[in-house]
Amino acid sequence: MINNGAPQCDNSAALAAAFRYINGRGPDARGARQVACRGHAVTIAHSRLAVIELSALGAQPMVDAASGWSIVYNGEIYNYREIREALQANGQVFNGGSDTEVLLRAWALWGPDALQRLNGMFAFAALNEKTGELWLVRDRFGVKPLLWGRCQNGDIVFGSSVASIASAVGTDIDTDYCARGVRYKAYETAQSGSPYKHVNAVGAGCWVKFQLSPECIGIAEGRWYSLRDAVARRREAMAHTGDADLLEECRRLLDSAVQLRLRSDVPVAVSLSAGLDSAAIACMMQRHGADTHAFSFGSPSERTSEGPGTQSLAKATGIDVTYVWPRYSGWDLYEVLEKTMAFQEAPFSGMSPIAQNAVFREVGKAGFKVLLGGQGSDEIFAGYRKFIVIALRETLHRREPKGALRLMYSLGLMLAHEAGQARMYWQNLNRYKGGKRKAAAFRLLDWEPGAHNLWGEAGISLPDRQIEDIQQWSLPTLLRYEDRNSMGYGIETRLPFMDYRLIEFALALPTRMKIANGYGKWMLRHAAKGLVPDAVRLNRKKRGFDVTQNWITQGIGAALRGTIFDHATALQGPLKNSQQLDTLLSDEALSRDPDLLDEALLLTWLVDPTRVPRRQTGASRLAA
């Protein structure tokens, strides 16, 4: 916090309020520091999840007295050992073994030029009390949150909790953010990273600099990383590389991405399904000699879940798996719904985030603080089915008949093998139907849904459309679900497929190495040969993180109806005045229509958008 024009200030009440939102994210230690800086009181505070350098030598805020820099930092710099060696070669001396100290000294020595050296997920605030600079910096893809806002009295607040900042600067809802999220399942985008009008997200790969002076607080913003430029450079460098060498490079990068993310002073587990992405990570962990314990949503005895497939994979690879398949009562479902909303601090889509929350809860109960996951693979290796259509459209636009025939063959194979999931694809297709036209009207919400073309402009290349998914339509929201759900239980999720080297490489590949013979992720499937059992590696059917239990009829539907009806007066404005409300909020309607469910979830979130996460109490309610 920057107290505008107050060289000293008692911020204890504000800090206590802010810590309530992040207690679960950093349960191991707290720290705060206030300095008088050019006529303003600046307070930086931190709630620590100790993963590397478990001693107090890793505590934050961390100060480098010689340079005047102090830092609070959220995330992980995976290549901190290599950067530490480079810093030591420049005469830097270290007190402990944390990546925080490496980041602090790198920033003190190289300034913003240090950022290009970092391989990791990070968001940090760096203050120099000598120069009056305060920088907010976020990683390349926005894996870790960082937000700020200005209070009515001119104070500046910043941090990782959007609800905490909104409580300080105002809770006016950004209806465009909410409406887009409900209709297109894309809440966070490159332009909009907060559900509140007066809370700003530091963009992925960007920084915000506050320059303090006795007269004012200057604000400047900039970008330190461009994915589009990086991919263009990578494509040019790979232009004359043969297929065999590209395959070997893919294996090397994936191996390195996993290996770097195994660096930890606490045990590491993996999130596992019966799919290629998490299986490749789990098998790579085993190859590196890690004691591989996995957590999976599903039951081996429940055929509709991923449990049977995961069990077959576990038997073939020797991976130890904890299956998460809770049998919730109606009250349990209400509680897990409320907990997910409090952790997310923003609305979400469907039941998957709730199931994800249940998995992380079991991971935390088992004592793990670090979990590897497969997020990002579908976007960077073109695993989504829509990419076949986009690639085909591109080849037709460029009049490349050979490529078009190959992609039409892939499309035909995909349709033949996925016919059994036609209903799911048809429902997901709804958000792609509108194009530039106005989307279908809401039925519960009294808002306009806006119009967005998720197919991309005619002629857009496959890599450019993939970049839109990474920065706009897919990953930002999924990364928020993953980070907030895991950190709420004090678990750090690490995502090898979000390694920037792997992303740039995968996006720069030619289309024929992404999509072939009815498969997406063609290169990854080749790279995983001999690593992942073929039954998983060559499985054509795609399955998301789905919830096959009917939680809506078992209690979620009643929880949504009860909350909305109980607060109908407070919800006047966003809630339509409809005579059909009972019908629209029935279990049958909510189960049948995912768009309607998302409208109900949003209304329930709006009842108390800054709800504070409740502490864990008592034994688990989960039945075996």
XYZ file of N, CA and C in Angstrom, residues 41-122:
246
model
N 4.101 6.921 2.996
C 4.353 5.669 3.708
C 4.061 4.515 2.760
N 5.045 3.646 2.584
C 4.858 2.490 1.706
C 4.939 1.227 2.558
N 3.901 0.405 2.490
C 3.853 -0.836 3.261
C 3.799 -2.010 2.296
N 4.721 -2.953 2.467
C 4.662 -4.189 1.697
C 4.539 -5.346 2.686
N 3.716 -6.305 2.352
C 3.436 -7.413 3.266
C 3.374 -8.711 2.487
N 3.562 -9.819 3.208
C 3.643 -11.107 2.527
C 3.140 -12.222 3.434
N 2.465 -13.186 2.836
C 2.018 -14.393 3.517
C 2.695 -15.561 2.821
N 3.507 -16.307 3.551
C 4.454 -17.221 2.898
C 3.993 -18.677 2.846
N 4.121 -19.279 1.668
C 4.057 -20.733 1.494
C 5.499 -21.184 1.276
N 6.084 -21.829 2.253
C 7.501 -22.191 2.191
C 7.686 -23.470 1.386
N 8.352 -23.356 0.253
C 8.587 -24.490 -0.650
C 10.081 -24.684 -0.907
N 10.798 -23.575 -1.044
C 12.257 -23.617 -1.226
C 12.889 -22.758 -0.122
N 13.970 -23.256 0.481
C 14.605 -22.603 1.646
C 13.555 -22.410 2.748
N 13.328 -23.489 3.492
C 12.226 -23.487 4.450
C 12.526 -22.650 5.694
N 13.777 -22.272 5.888
C 14.137 -21.508 7.084
C 13.710 -20.048 6.937
N 13.958 -19.293 8.011
C 13.619 -17.864 8.007
C 14.458 -17.084 7.010
N 15.509 -17.700 6.456
C 16.320 -17.007 5.443
C 15.522 -16.770 4.153
N 14.385 -17.447 4.037
C 13.532 -17.213 2.861
C 12.350 -16.307 3.162
N 12.319 -15.723 4.352
C 11.169 -14.911 4.753
C 11.091 -13.612 3.948
N 9.889 -13.112 3.815
C 9.619 -11.860 3.104
C 8.785 -10.936 3.988
N 8.872 -9.634 3.731
C 9.649 -8.914 2.718
C 11.154 -9.134 2.918
N 11.869 -9.211 1.801
C 13.313 -9.405 1.832
C 13.982 -8.092 1.382
N 15.056 -7.733 2.070
C 15.677 -6.420 1.855
C 17.136 -6.584 1.437
N 17.541 -5.789 0.449
C 18.949 -5.672 0.082
C 19.385 -4.248 0.447
N 19.977 -4.132 1.635
C 20.256 -2.803 2.174
C 21.192 -2.007 1.277
N 22.145 -2.688 0.643
C 23.147 -1.968 -0.156
C 22.503 -1.244 -1.335
N 21.581 -1.890 -2.004
C 20.965 -1.289 -3.193
C 19.721 -0.475 -2.849
N 19.146 -0.748 -1.672
C 17.912 -0.062 -1.299
C 16.651 -0.774 -1.745
N 16.799 -1.934 -2.411
C 15.621 -2.651 -2.910
C 15.083 -3.595 -1.835
N 13.779 -3.669 -1.741
C 13.109 -4.695 -0.948
C 12.007 -5.289 -1.824
N 11.638 -6.541 -1.507
C 10.756 -7.246 -2.435
C 9.766 -8.127 -1.687
N 8.551 -8.235 -2.223
C 7.598 -9.292 -1.854
C 7.220 -9.990 -3.147
N 7.155 -11.305 -3.082
C 7.121 -12.077 -4.325
C 6.256 -13.314 -4.154
N 5.477 -13.618 -5.164
C 4.580 -14.775 -5.169
C 4.916 -15.628 -6.381
N 5.248 -16.900 -6.172
C 5.508 -17.775 -7.300
C 6.785 -18.566 -7.145
N 7.387 -18.884 -8.273
C 8.591 -19.724 -8.276
C 9.449 -19.382 -9.490
N 10.746 -19.190 -9.243
C 11.711 -19.046 -10.341
C 12.406 -20.404 -10.463
N 12.029 -21.194 -11.458
C 12.499 -22.582 -11.521
C 14.003 -22.678 -11.815
N 14.522 -21.738 -12.573
C 15.952 -21.788 -12.907
C 16.781 -20.909 -11.967
N 16.356 -20.834 -10.710
C 17.044 -19.932 -9.773
C 18.486 -20.359 -9.513
N 18.761 -21.640 -9.615
C 20.133 -22.089 -9.350
C 21.095 -21.568 -10.427
N 20.663 -21.613 -11.672
C 21.512 -21.127 -12.760
C 21.702 -19.610 -12.660
N 20.624 -18.895 -12.319
C 20.741 -17.437 -12.177
C 21.620 -17.092 -10.984
N 21.509 -17.869 -9.937
C 22.356 -17.644 -8.754
C 23.835 -17.766 -9.114
N 24.164 -18.772 -9.927
C 25.564 -18.939 -10.350
C 26.041 -17.726 -11.154
N 25.168 -17.223 -12.027
C 25.539 -16.042 -12.822
C 25.729 -14.823 -11.923
N 24.902 -14.698 -10.911
C 25.032 -13.576 -9.979
C 26.302 -13.702 -9.142
N 26.600 -14.911 -8.707
C 27.831 -15.113 -7.931
C 29.055 -14.778 -8.773
N 28.981 -15.095 -10.064
C 30.089 -14.745 -10.955
C 30.259 -13.228 -11.069
N 29.165 -12.493 -10.741
C 29.225 -11.026 -10.745
C 29.483 -10.459 -9.356
N 29.917 -11.316 -8.431
C 30.301 -10.832 -7.116
C 29.210 -10.791 -6.078
N 28.008 -11.272 -6.422
C 26.908 -11.256 -5.458
C 27.114 -12.364 -4.423
N 26.825 -12.049 -3.159
C 26.963 -13.004 -2.052
C 25.580 -13.273 -1.472
N 25.286 -14.547 -1.194
C 23.951 -14.933 -0.745
C 23.971 -15.359 0.719
N 22.860 -15.073 1.392
C 22.698 -15.474 2.789
C 22.015 -16.830 2.919
N 21.074 -17.148 2.022
C 20.324 -18.394 2.092
C 20.210 -19.040 0.733
N 19.274 -19.989 0.615
C 19.146 -20.730 -0.633
C 17.830 -20.507 -1.358
N 17.138 -19.407 -1.088
C 15.812 -19.208 -1.674
C 15.878 -18.591 -3.071
N 14.824 -18.849 -3.831
C 14.717 -18.189 -5.128
C 14.308 -16.730 -4.953
N 13.728 -16.393 -3.802
C 13.390 -14.993 -3.539
C 14.654 -14.142 -3.482
N 15.675 -14.646 -2.805
C 16.934 -13.887 -2.712
C 17.589 -13.753 -4.085
N 17.465 -14.823 -4.881
C 18.001 -14.752 -6.251
C 17.276 -13.666 -7.043
N 15.947 -13.634 -6.933
C 15.174 -12.616 -7.653
C 15.549 -11.212 -7.177
N 15.673 -11.033 -5.871
C 16.003 -9.713 -5.321
C 17.360 -9.219 -5.822
N 18.338 -10.092 -5.780
C 19.688 -9.659 -6.196
C 19.770 -9.505 -7.718
N 19.037 -10.315 -8.441
C 19.001 -10.153 -9.906
C 18.381 -8.816 -10.279
N 17.288 -8.465 -9.593
C 16.623 -7.184 -9.857
C 17.528 -6.024 -9.468
N 18.221 -6.175 -8.321
C 19.115 -5.098 -7.861
C 20.278 -4.900 -8.834
N 20.780 -5.997 -9.423
C 21.951 -5.904 -10.297
C 21.575 -5.535 -11.737
N 20.538 -6.173 -12.257
C 20.222 -6.010 -13.680
C 18.968 -5.173 -13.946
N 18.159 -4.929 -12.889
C 16.918 -4.195 -13.111
C 15.962 -4.990 -13.995
N 15.132 -4.308 -14.799
C 14.168 -5.011 -15.658
C 14.821 -5.981 -16.651
N 16.119 -5.782 -16.949
C 16.791 -6.735 -17.842
C 16.871 -8.128 -17.230
N 16.678 -8.227 -15.929
C 16.701 -9.543 -15.276
C 15.527 -10.416 -15.713
N 14.435 -9.778 -16.136
C 13.200 -10.534 -16.379
C 13.354 -11.570 -17.486
N 14.105 -11.228 -18.525
C 14.269 -12.164 -19.641
C 15.020 -13.430 -19.221
N 15.738 -13.351 -18.104
C 16.485 -14.525 -17.633
C 15.620 -15.483 -16.825
N 14.440 -15.054 -16.404
C 13.630 -15.830 -15.467
C 12.784 -16.870 -16.191
N 12.836 -18.091 -15.708
C 11.939 -19.140 -16.186
C 11.071 -19.541 -15.007
N 9.829 -19.100 -15.023
C 8.977 -19.426 -13.890
C 7.652 -18.713 -13.946
N 6.928 -18.808 -12.854
C 5.654 -18.087 -12.681
C 5.865 -17.141 -11.509
N 5.583 -15.878 -11.699
C 5.919 -14.934 -10.640
C 5.101 -13.655 -10.761
